[in-house]
PDB file of C-alpha atoms and ligand atoms in Angstrom:
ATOM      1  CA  UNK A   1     187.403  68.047 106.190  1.00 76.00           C
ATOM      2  CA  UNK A   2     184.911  70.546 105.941  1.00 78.00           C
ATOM      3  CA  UNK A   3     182.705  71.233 108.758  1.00 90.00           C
ATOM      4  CA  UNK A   4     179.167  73.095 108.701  1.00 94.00           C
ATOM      5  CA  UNK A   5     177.365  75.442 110.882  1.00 95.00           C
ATOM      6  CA  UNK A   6     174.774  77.357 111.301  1.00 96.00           C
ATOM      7  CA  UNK A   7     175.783  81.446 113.273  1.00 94.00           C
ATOM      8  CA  UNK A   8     173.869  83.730 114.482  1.00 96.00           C
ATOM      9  CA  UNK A   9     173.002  86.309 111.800  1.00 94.00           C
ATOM     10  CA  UNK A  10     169.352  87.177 111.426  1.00 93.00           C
ATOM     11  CA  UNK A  11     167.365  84.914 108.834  1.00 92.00           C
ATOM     12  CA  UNK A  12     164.871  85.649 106.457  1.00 95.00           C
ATOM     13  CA  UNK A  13     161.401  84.861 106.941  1.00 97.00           C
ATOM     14  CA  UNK A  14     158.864  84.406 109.468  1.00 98.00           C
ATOM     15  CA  UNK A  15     158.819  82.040 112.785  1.00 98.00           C
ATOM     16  CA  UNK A  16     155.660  80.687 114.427  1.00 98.00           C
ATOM     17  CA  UNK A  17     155.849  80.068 118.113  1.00 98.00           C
ATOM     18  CA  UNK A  18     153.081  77.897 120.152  1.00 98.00           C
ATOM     19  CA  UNK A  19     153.576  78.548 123.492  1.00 98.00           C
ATOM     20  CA  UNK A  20     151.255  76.612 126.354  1.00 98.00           C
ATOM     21  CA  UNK A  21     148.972  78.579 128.748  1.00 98.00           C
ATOM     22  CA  UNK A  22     149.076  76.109 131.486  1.00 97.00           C
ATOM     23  CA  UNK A  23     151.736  77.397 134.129  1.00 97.00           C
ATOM     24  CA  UNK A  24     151.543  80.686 132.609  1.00 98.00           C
ATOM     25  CA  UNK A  25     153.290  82.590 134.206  1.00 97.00           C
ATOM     26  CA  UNK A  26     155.944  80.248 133.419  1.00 98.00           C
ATOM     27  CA  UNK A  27     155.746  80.358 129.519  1.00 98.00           C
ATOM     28  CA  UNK A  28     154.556  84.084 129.368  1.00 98.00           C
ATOM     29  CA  UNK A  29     158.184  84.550 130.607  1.00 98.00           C
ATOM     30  CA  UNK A  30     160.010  82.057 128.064  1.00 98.00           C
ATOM     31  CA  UNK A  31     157.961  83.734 125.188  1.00 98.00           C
ATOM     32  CA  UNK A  32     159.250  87.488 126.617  1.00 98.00           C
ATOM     33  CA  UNK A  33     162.787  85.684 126.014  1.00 98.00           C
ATOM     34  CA  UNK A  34     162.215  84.038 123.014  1.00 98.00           C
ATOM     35  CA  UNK A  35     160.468  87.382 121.439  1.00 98.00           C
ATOM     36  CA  UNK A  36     163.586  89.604 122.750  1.00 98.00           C
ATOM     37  CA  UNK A  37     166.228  87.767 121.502  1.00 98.00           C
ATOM     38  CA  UNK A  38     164.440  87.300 117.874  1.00 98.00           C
ATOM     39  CA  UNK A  39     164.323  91.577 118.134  1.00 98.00           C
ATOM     40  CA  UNK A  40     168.141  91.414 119.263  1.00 97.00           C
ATOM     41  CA  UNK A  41     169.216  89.426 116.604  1.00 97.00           C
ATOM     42  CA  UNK A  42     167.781  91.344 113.882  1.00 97.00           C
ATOM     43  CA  UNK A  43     164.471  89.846 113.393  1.00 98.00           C
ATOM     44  CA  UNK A  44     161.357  92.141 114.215  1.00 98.00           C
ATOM     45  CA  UNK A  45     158.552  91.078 116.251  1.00 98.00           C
ATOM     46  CA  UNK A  46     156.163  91.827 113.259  1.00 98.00           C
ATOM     47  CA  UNK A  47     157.343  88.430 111.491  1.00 98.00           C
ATOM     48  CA  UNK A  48     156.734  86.311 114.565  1.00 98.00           C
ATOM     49  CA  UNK A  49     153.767  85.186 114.902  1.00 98.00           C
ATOM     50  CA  UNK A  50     152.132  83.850 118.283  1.00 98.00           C
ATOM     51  CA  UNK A  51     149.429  80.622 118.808  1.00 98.00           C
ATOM     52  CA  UNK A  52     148.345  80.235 122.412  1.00 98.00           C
ATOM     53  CA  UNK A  53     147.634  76.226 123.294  1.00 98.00           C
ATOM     54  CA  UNK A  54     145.748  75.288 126.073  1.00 98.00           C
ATOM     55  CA  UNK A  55     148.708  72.661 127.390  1.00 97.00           C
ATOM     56  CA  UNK A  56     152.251  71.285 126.483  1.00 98.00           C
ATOM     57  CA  UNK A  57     149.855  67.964 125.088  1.00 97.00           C
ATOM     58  CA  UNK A  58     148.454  70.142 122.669  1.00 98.00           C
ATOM     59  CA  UNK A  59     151.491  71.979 120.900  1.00 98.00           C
ATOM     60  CA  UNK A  60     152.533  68.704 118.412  1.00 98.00           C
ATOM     61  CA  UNK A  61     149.927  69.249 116.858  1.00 98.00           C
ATOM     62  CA  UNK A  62     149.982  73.038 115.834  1.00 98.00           C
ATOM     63  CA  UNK A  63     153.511  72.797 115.731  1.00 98.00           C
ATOM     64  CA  UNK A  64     153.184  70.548 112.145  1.00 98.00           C
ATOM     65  CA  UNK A  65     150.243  72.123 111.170  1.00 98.00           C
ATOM     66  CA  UNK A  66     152.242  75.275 110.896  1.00 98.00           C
ATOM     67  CA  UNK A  67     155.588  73.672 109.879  1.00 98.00           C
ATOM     68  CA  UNK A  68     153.318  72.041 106.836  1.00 98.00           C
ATOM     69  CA  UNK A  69     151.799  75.368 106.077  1.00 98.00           C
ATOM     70  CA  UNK A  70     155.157  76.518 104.286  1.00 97.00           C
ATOM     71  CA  UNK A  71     154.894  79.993 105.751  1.00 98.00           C
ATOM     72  CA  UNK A  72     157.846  79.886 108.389  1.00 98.00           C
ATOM     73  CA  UNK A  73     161.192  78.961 108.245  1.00 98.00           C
ATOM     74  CA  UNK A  74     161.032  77.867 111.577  1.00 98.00           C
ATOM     75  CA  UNK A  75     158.860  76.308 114.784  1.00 98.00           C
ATOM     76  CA  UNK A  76     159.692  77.082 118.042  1.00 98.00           C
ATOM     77  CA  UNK A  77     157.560  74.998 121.041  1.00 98.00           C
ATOM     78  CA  UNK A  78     157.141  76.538 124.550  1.00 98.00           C
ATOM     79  CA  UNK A  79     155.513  74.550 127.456  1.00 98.00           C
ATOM     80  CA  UNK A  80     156.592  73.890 130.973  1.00 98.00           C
ATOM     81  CA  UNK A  81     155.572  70.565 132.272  1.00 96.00           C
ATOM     82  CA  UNK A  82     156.333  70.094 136.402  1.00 95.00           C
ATOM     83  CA  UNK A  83     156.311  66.842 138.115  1.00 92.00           C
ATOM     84  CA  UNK A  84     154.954  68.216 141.541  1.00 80.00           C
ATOM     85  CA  UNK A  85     151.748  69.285 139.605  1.00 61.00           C
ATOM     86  CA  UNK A  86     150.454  66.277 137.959  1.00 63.00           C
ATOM     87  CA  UNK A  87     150.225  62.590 137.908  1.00 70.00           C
ATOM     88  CA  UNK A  88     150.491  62.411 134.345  1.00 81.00           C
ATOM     89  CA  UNK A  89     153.391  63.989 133.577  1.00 85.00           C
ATOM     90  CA  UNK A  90     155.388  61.493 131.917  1.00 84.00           C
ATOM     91  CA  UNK A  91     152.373  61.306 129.586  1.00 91.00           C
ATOM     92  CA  UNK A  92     152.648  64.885 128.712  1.00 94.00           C
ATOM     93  CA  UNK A  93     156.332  65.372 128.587  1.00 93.00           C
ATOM     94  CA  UNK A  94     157.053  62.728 127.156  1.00 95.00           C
ATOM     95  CA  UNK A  95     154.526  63.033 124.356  1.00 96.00           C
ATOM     96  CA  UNK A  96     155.180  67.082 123.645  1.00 97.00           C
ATOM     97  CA  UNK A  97     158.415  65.648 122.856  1.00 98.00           C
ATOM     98  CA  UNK A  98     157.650  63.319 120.684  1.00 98.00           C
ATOM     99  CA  UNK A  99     155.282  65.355 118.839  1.00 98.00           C
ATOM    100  CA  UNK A 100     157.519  67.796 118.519  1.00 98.00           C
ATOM    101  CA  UNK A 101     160.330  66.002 117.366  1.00 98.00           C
ATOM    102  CA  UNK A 102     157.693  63.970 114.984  1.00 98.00           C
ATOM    103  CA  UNK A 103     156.401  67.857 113.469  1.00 98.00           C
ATOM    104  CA  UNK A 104     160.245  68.434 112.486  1.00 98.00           C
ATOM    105  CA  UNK A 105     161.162  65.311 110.621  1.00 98.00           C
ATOM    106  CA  UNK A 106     157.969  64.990 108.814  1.00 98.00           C
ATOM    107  CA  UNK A 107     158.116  68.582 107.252  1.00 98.00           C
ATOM    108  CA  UNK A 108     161.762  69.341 106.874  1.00 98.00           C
ATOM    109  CA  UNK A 109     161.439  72.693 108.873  1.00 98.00           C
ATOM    110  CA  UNK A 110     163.181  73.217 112.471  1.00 98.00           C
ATOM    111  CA  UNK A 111     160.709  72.719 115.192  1.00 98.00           C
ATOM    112  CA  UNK A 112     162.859  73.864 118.632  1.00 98.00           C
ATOM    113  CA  UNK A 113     161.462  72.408 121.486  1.00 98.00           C
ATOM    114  CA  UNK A 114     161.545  74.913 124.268  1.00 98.00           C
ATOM    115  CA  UNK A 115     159.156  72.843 126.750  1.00 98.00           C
ATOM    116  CA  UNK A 116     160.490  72.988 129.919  1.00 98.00           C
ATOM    117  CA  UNK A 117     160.052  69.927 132.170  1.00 96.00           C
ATOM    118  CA  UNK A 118     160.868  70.025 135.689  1.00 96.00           C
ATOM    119  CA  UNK A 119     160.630  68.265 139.186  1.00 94.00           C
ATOM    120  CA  UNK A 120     159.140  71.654 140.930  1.00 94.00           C
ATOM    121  CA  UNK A 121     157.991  75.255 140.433  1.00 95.00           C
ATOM    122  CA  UNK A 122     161.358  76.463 141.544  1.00 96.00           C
ATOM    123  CA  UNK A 123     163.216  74.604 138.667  1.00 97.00           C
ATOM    124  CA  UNK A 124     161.034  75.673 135.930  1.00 97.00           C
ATOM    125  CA  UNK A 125     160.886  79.272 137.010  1.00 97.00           C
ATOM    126  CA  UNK A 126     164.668  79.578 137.481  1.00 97.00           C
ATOM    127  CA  UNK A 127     164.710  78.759 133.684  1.00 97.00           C
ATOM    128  CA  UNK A 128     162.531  81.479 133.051  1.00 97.00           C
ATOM    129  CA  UNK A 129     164.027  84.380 133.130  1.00 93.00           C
ATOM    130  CA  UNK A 130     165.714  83.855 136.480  1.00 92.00           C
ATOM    131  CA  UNK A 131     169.291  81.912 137.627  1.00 89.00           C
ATOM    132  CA  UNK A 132     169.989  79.545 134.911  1.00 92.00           C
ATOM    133  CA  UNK A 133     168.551  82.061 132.346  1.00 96.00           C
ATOM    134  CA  UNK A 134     165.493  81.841 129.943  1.00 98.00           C
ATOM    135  CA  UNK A 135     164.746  78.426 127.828  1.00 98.00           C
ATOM    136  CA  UNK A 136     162.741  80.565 125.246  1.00 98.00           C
ATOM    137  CA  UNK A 137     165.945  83.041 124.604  1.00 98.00           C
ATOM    138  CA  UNK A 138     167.741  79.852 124.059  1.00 98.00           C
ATOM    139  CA  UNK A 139     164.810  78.563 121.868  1.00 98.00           C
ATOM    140  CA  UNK A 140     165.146  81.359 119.481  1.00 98.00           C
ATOM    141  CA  UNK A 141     168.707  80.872 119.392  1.00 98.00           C
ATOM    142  CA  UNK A 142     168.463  77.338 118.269  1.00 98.00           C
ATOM    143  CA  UNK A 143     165.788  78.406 115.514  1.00 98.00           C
ATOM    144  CA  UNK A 144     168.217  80.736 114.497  1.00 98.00           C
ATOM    145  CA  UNK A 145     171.070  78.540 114.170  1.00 98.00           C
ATOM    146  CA  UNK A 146     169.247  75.707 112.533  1.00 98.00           C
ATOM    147  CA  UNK A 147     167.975  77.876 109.905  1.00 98.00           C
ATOM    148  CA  UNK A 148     171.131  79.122 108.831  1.00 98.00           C
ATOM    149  CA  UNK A 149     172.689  75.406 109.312  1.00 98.00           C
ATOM    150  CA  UNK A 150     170.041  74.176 106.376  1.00 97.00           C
ATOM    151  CA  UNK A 151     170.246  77.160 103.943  1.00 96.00           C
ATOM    152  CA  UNK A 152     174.296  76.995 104.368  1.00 95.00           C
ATOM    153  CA  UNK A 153     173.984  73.104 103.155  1.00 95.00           C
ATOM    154  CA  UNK A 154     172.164  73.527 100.451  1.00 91.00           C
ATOM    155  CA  UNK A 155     173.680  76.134  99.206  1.00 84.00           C
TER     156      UNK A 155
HETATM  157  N1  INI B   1     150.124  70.849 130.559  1.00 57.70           N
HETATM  158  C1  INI B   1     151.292  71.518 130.658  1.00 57.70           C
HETATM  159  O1  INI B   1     151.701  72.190 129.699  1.00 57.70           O
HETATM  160  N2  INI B   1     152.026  71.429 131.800  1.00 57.70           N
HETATM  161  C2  INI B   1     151.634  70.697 132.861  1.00 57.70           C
HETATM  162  O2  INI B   1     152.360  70.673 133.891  1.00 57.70           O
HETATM  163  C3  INI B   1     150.390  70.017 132.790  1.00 57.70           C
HETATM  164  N3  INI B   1     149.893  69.286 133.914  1.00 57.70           N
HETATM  165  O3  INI B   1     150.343  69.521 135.037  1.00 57.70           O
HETATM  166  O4  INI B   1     148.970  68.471 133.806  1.00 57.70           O
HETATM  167  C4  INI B   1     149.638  70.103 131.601  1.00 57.70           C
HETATM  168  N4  INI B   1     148.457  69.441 131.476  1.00 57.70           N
HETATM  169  C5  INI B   1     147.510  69.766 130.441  1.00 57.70           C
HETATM  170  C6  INI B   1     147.785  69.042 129.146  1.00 57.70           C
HETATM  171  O5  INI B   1     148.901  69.593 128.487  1.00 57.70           O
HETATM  172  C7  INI B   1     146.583  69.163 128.190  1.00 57.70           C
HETATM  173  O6  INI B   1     146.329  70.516 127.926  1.00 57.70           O
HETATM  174  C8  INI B   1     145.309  68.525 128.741  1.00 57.70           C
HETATM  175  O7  INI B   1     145.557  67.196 129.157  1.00 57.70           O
HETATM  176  C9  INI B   1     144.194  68.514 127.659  1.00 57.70           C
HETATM  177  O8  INI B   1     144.587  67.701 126.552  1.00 57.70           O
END
């Protein structure tokens, strides 16, 4: 039986990345991980292009505008949503995810959801850049993946 996969070997093409400015100094972080391990794996910064949001709430929606635009092989989301600092953060979470996940199957291009969502500061920082490494490195690595995945199946 055959199986198919997508490695690691640097695409062609550009990537867009909307990253969220709330918690900052949270998703500056994920997009210094996301950006470095694009460079690593053989894809420049000077076909990545960066959109600033003002919140996790509002990346759905320039995550499909971009996906639709036909310029990038890929979309790759970073937020970070924390319990301890809002009452409406099932709300938020919960509908960055489904946005995202809505951006991706209605355009046909990868949209990696690298939106952290944690119970405290602690938690989202240690997946920053700190103990249980950077959610934006891994980000790029799923956009990565997933682009090869599709061009190797319909090849
Ligand atoms: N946005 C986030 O990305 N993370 C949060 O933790 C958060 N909190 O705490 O409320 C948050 N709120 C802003 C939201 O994403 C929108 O920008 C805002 O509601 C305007 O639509």
């Amino acid at each position: 039986m055959p199986a198919y996969e997508g490695d690691f070997s640097a695409p062609a093409g550009r990537f867009a990345i909307v990253a969220s400015r709330f918690n900052a100094l949270v998703t500056e972080a994920l997009w210094t991980g996301c950006r470095d391990t694009f460079v690593r794996h053989g894809v420049p910064e000077d076909r990545l292009d960066l959109v600033w949001v003002p919140g996790s709430f509002e990346i759905p929606l320039l995550a499909r505008k971009l996906a639709e635009s036909g310029r990038y092989a890929a979309v790759i989301c970073l937020g970070c949503v924390i319990r301890g600092e809002t009452g409406h953060y099932d709300h938020v979470a919960g509908q960055a995810a489904a946005g995202v996940m809505q951006a991706g199957l209605a355009t046909g291009v990868p949209v990696i959801f690298g939106v952290l969502t944690t119970e405290t500061v602690e938690q989202a920082v240690n997946r920053a850049g700190l103990k249980l490494g950077n959610k934006g490195a891994d980000a790029a690595l799923a956009a990565i993946e997933m682009v090869n995945l599709l061009k190797r199946l319909e090849a």
